[in-house]
Every structure is written in C-alpha cells, then in structure tokens.
Short mmCIF file of N, CA and C in Angstrom, two decimals:
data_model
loop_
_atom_site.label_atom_id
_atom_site.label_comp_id
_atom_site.label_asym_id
_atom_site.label_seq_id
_atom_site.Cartn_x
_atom_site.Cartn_y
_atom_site.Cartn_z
N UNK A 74 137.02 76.71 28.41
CA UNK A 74 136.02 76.20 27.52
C UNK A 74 136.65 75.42 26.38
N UNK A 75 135.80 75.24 25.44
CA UNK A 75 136.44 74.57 24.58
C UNK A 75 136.25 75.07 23.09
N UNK A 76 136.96 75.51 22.23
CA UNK A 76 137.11 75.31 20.91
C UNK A 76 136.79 74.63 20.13
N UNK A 77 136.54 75.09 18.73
CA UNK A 77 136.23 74.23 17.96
C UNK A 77 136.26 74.72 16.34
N UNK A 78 136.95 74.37 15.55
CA UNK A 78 137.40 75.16 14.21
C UNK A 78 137.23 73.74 12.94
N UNK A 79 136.45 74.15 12.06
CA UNK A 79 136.22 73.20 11.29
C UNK A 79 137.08 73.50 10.08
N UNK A 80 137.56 72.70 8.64
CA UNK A 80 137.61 72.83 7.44
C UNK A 80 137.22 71.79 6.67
N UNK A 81 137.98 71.92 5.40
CA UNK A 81 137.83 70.89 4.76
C UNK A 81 136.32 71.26 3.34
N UNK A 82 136.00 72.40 3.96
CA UNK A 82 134.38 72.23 2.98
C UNK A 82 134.98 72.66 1.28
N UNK A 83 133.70 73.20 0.39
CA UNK A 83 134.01 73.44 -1.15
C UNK A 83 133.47 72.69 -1.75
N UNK A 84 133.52 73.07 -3.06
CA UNK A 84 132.67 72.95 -4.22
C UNK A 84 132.97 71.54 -4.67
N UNK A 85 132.06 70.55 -4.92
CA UNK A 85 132.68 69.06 -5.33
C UNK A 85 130.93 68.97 -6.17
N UNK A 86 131.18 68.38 -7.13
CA UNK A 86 130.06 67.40 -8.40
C UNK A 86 129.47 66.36 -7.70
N UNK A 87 128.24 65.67 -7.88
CA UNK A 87 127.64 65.03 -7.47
C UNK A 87 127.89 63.97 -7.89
N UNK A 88 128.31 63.07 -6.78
CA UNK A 88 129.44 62.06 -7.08
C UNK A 88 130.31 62.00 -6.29
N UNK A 89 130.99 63.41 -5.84
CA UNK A 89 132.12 63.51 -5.57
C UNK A 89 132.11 63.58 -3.89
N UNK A 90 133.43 63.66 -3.39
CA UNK A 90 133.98 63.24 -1.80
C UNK A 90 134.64 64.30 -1.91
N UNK A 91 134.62 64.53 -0.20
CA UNK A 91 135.19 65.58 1.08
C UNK A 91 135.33 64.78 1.93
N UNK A 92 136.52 65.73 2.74
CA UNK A 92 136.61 65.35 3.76
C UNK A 92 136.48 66.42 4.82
N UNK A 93 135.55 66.67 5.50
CA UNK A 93 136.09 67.76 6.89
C UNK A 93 136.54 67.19 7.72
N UNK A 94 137.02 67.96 8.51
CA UNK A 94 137.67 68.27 9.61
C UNK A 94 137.57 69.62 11.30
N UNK A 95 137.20 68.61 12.03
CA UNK A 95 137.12 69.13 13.23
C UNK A 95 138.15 69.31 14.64
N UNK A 96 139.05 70.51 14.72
CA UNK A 96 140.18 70.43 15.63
C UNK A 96 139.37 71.15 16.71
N UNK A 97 139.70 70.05 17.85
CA UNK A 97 139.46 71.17 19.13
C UNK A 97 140.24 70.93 19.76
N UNK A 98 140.10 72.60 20.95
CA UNK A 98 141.48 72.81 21.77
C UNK A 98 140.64 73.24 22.68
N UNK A 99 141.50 73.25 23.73
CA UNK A 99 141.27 74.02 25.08
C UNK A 99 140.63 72.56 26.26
N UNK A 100 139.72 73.00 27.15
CA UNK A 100 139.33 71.96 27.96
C UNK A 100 138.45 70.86 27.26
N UNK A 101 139.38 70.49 26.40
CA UNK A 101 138.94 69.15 25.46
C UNK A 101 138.38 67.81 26.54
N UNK A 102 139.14 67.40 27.17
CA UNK A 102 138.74 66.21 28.22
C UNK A 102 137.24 66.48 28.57
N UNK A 103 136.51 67.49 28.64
CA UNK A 103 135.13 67.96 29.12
C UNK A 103 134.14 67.36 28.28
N UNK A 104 134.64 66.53 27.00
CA UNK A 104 133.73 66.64 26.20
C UNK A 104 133.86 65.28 25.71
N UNK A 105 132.71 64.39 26.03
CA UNK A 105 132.53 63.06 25.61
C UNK A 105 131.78 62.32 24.60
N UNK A 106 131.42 63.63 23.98
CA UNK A 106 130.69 63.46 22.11
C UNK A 106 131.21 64.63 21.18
N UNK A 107 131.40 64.06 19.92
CA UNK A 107 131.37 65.30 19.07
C UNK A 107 130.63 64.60 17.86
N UNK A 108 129.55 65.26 17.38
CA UNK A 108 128.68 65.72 16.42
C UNK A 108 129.01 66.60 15.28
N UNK A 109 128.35 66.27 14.47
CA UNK A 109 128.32 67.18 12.85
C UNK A 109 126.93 67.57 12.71
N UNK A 110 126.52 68.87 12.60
CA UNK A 110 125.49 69.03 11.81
C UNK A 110 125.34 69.89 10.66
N UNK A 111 124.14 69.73 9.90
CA UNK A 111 124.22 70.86 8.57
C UNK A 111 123.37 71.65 8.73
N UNK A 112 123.45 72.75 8.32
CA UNK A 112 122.54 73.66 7.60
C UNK A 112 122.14 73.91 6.52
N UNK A 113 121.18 73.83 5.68
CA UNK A 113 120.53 74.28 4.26
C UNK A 113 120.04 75.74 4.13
N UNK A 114 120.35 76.52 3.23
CA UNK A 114 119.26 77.88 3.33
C UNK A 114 117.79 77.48 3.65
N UNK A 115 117.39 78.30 4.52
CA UNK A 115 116.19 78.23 4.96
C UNK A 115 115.46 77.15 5.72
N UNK A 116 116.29 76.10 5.70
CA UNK A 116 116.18 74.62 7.25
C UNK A 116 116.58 74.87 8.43
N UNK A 117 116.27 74.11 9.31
CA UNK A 117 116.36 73.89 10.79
C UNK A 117 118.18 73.47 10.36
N UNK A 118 118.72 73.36 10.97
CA UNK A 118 119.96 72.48 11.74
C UNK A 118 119.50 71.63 11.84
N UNK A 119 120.22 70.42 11.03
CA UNK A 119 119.65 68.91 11.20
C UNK A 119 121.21 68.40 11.87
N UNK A 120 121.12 67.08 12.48
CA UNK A 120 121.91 66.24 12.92
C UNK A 120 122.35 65.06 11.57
N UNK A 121 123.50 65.08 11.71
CA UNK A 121 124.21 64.24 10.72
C UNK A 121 124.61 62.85 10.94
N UNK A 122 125.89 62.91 12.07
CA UNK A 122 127.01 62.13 12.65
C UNK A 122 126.75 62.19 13.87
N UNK A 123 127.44 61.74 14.80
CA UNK A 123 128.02 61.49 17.03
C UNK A 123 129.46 60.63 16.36
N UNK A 124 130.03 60.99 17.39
CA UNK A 124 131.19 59.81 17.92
C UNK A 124 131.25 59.89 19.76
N UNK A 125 131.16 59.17 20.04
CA UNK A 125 131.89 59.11 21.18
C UNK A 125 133.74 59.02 21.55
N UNK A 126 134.32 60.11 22.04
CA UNK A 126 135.23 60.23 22.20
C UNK A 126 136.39 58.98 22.25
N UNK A 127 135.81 58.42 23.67
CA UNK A 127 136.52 56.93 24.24
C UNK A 127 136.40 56.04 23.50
N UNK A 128 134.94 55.49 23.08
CA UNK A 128 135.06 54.45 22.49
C UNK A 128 134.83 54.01 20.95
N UNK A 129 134.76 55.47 20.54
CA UNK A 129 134.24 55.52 19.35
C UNK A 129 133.45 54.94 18.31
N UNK A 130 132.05 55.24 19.34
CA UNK A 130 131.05 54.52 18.67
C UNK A 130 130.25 55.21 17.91
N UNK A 131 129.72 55.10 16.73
CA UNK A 131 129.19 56.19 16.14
C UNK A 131 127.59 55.68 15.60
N UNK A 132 127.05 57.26 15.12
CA UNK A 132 125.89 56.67 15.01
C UNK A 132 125.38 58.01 13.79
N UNK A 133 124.84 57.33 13.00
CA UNK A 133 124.49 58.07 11.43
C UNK A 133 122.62 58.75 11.32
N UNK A 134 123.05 59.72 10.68
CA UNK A 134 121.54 60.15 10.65
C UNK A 134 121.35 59.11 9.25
N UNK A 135 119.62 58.93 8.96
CA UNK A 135 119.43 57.66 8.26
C UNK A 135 119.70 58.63 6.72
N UNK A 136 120.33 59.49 6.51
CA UNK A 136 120.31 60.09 5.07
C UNK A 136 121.46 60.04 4.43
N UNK A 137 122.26 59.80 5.56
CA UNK A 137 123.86 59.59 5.16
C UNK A 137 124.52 58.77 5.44
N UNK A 138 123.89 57.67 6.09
CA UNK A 138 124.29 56.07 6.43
C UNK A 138 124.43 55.37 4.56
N UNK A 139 125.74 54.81 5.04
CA UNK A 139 126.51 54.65 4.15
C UNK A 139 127.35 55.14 3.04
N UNK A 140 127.61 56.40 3.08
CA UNK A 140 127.69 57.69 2.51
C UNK A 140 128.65 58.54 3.34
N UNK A 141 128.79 58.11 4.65
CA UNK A 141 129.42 59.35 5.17
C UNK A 141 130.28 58.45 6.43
N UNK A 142 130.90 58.61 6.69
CA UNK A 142 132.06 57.94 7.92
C UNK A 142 132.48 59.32 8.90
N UNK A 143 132.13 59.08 10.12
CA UNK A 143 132.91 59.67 11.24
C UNK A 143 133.77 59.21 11.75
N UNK A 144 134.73 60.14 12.30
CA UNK A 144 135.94 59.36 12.94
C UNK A 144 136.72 59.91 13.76
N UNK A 145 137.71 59.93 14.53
CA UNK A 145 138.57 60.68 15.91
C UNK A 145 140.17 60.54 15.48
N UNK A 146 140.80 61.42 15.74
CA UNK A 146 141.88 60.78 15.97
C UNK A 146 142.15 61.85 17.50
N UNK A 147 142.60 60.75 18.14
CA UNK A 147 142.35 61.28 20.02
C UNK A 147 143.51 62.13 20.23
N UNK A 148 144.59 61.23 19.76
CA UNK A 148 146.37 62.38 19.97
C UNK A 148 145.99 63.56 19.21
N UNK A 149 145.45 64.36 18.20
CA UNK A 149 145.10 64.78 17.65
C UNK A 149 144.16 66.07 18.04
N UNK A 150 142.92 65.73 18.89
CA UNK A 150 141.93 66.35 19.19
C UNK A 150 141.24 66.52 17.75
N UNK A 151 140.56 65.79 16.68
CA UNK A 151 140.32 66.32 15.96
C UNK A 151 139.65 65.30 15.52
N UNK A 152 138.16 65.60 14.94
CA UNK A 152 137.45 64.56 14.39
C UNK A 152 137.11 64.96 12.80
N UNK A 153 136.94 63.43 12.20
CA UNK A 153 136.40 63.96 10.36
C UNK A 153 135.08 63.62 10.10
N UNK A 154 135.15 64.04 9.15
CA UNK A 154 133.93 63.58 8.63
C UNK A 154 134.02 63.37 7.09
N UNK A 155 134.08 62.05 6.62
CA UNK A 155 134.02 61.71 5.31
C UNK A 155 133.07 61.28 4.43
N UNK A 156 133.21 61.97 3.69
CA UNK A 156 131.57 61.75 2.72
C UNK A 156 132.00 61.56 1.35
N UNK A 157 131.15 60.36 0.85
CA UNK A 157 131.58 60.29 -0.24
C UNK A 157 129.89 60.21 -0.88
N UNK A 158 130.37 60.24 -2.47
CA UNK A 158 128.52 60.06 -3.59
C UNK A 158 127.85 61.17 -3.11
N UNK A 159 128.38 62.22 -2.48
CA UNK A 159 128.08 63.49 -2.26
C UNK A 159 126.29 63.98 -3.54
N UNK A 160 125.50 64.31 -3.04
CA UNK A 160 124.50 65.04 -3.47
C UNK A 160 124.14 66.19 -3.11
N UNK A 161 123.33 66.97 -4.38
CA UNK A 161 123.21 68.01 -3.86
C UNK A 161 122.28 68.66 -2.86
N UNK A 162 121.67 67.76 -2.41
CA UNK A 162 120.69 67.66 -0.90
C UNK A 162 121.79 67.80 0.13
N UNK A 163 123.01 67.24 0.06
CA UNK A 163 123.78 67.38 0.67
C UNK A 163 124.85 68.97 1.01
N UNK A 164 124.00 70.02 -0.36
CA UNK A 164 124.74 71.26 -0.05
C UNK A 164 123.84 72.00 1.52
N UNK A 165 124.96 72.05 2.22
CA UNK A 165 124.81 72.90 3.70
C UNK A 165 125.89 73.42 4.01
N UNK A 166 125.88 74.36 5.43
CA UNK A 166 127.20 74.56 6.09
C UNK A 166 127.32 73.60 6.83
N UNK A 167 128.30 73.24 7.14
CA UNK A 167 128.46 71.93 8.10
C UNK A 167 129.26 72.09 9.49
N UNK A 168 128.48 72.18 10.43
CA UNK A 168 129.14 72.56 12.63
C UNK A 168 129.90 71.08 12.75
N UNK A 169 130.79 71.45 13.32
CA UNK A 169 131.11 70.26 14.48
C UNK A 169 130.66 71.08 15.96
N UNK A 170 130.10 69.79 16.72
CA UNK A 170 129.91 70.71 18.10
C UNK A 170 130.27 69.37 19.29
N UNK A 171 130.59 69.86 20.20
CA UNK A 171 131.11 68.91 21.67
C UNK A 171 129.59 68.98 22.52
N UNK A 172 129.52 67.72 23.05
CA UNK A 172 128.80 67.45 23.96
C UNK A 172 129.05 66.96 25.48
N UNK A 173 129.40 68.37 26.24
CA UNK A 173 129.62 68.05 27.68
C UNK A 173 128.62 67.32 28.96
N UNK A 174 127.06 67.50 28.58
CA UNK A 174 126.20 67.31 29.55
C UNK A 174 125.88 65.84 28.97
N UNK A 175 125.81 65.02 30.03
CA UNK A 175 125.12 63.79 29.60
C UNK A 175 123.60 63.44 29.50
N UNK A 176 123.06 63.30 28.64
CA UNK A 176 121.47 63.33 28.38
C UNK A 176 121.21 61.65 27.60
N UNK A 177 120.04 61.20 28.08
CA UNK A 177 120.34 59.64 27.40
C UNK A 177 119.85 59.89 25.77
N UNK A 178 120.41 58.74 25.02
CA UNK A 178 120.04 58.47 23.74
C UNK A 178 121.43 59.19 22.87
N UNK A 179 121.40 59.53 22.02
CA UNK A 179 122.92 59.63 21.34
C UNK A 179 123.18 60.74 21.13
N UNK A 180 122.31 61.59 20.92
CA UNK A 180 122.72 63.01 21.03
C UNK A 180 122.44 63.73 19.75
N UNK A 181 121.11 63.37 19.20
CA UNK A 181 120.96 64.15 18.11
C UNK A 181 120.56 65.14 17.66
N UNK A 182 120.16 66.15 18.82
CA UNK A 182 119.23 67.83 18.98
C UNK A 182 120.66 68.32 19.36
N UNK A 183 120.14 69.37 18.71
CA UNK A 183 120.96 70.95 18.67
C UNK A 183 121.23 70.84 20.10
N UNK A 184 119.92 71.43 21.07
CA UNK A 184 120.19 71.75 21.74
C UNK A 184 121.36 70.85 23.14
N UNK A 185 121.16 69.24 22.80
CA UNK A 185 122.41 68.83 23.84
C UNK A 185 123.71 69.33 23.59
N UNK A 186 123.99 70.03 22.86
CA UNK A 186 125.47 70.52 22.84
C UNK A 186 125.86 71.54 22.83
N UNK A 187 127.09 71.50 23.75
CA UNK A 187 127.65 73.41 24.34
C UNK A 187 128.46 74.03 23.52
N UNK A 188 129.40 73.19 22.38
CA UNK A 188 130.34 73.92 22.11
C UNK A 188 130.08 73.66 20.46
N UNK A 189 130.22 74.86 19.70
CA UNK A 189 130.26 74.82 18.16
C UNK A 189 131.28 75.50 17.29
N UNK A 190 131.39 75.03 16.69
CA UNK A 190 131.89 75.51 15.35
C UNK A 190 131.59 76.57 14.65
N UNK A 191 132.70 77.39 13.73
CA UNK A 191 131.82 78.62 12.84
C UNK A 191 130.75 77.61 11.82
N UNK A 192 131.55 76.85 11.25
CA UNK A 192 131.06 76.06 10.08
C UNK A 192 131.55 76.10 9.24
N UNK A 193 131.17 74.90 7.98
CA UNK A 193 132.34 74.67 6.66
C UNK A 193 131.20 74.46 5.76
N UNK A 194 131.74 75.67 4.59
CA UNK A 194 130.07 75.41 3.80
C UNK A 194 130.49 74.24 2.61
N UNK A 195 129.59 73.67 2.42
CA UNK A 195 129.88 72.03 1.32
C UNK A 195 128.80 72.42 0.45
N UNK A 196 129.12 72.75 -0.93
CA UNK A 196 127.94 72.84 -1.81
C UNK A 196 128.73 71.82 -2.77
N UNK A 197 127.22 71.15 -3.28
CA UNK A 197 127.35 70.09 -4.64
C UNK A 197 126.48 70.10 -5.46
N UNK A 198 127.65 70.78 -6.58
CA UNK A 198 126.88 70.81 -8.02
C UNK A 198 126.07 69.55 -8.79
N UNK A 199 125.08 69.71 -9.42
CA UNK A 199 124.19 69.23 -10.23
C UNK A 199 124.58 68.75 -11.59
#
C-alpha cells in the first residue's frame, strides 16, 4: 500500500506563509494524483489542491487560487503545499491523500481517494 505522512503545519498571523509537506513511501508508482484537503471544526473535508504525478498539472479549489501553490518533487516522493496571505478561514487540519482509481474530472471528493494522511493542523491568528 501506500503511505503517507504530512508536516510542515503551526501557528502563523494572518498574512503569514507555510509550507507543508507530503512524503510518501511504499507502492508509490500506484498513485497518479495527490491532493490536499482541510478540515475546519465542525465542516465537511473540503478539497484544496490535485497534482498529477507525471505531468504535473494542477488544479486549485477557487478559495485558494492564487494563494496557495502545489508542487512534486518526483526523486523525492513528496509533494508541498505552499500558502502564502494565509487567513484565518484558512485555520484547518490539512490530509494529503493519493489517488489510485481513475474517475474522470480532477479529483476533488473525498471519496476518489485511497490513501491519507494523519494530518497537519494550520491555525491562523487574527
């Protein structure tokens, strides 16, 4: 199967930039998306980020377009996620998760993806 261990989260001012980080191991080749999503107390799991592995094409939820950069590094196994002008709408825990099954459109429900993360909690002060 495959792994998946996030960091990078913590306390940053509104304004301020993070960076996480997503390492995976194990039967990595299986997996031809990786995704970010957040959690808020008391929200659904929303969709954030996608990359596609190969070609690294990415695609932004419309709340954090321009605000937030995904990215791969392939030798690595490990994808980021950079956010900057951070708000505090923006405090959640934050998954990386792999997407093995191919389903059309980019992959922005929970449920297309098999493999997750504990999570990295990102709170931003006011």
């Amino acid at each position: 199967q495959v792994q998946l261990v996030e960091s990078g989260g913590g306390l940053v001012q509104t304004g301020g930039s993070l960076r996480l980080s997503c390492a995976a191991s194990g039967r990595t080749f299986i997996v031809f998306d990786m995704g970010w999503f957040r959690q808020a107390p008391g929200k659904e799991r929303e969709f954030v980020s996608v990359i596609k592995w190969n070609s690294g094409t990415t695609y932004y939820a419309d709340s954090v377009k321009g605000r937030f950069t995904i990215s791969r590094d392939n030798a690595k196994n490990t994808v980021y996620l950079q956010m900057h002008n951070l708000k505090p709408e923006d405090t959640a825990v934050y998954y990386c998760a792999g997407r093995s099954r191919w389903t059309p459109g980019w992959g922005t429900t929970r449920g297309e993806y098999d493999y997750w993360g504990q999570g990295t909690q990102v709170t931003v002060s006011s």
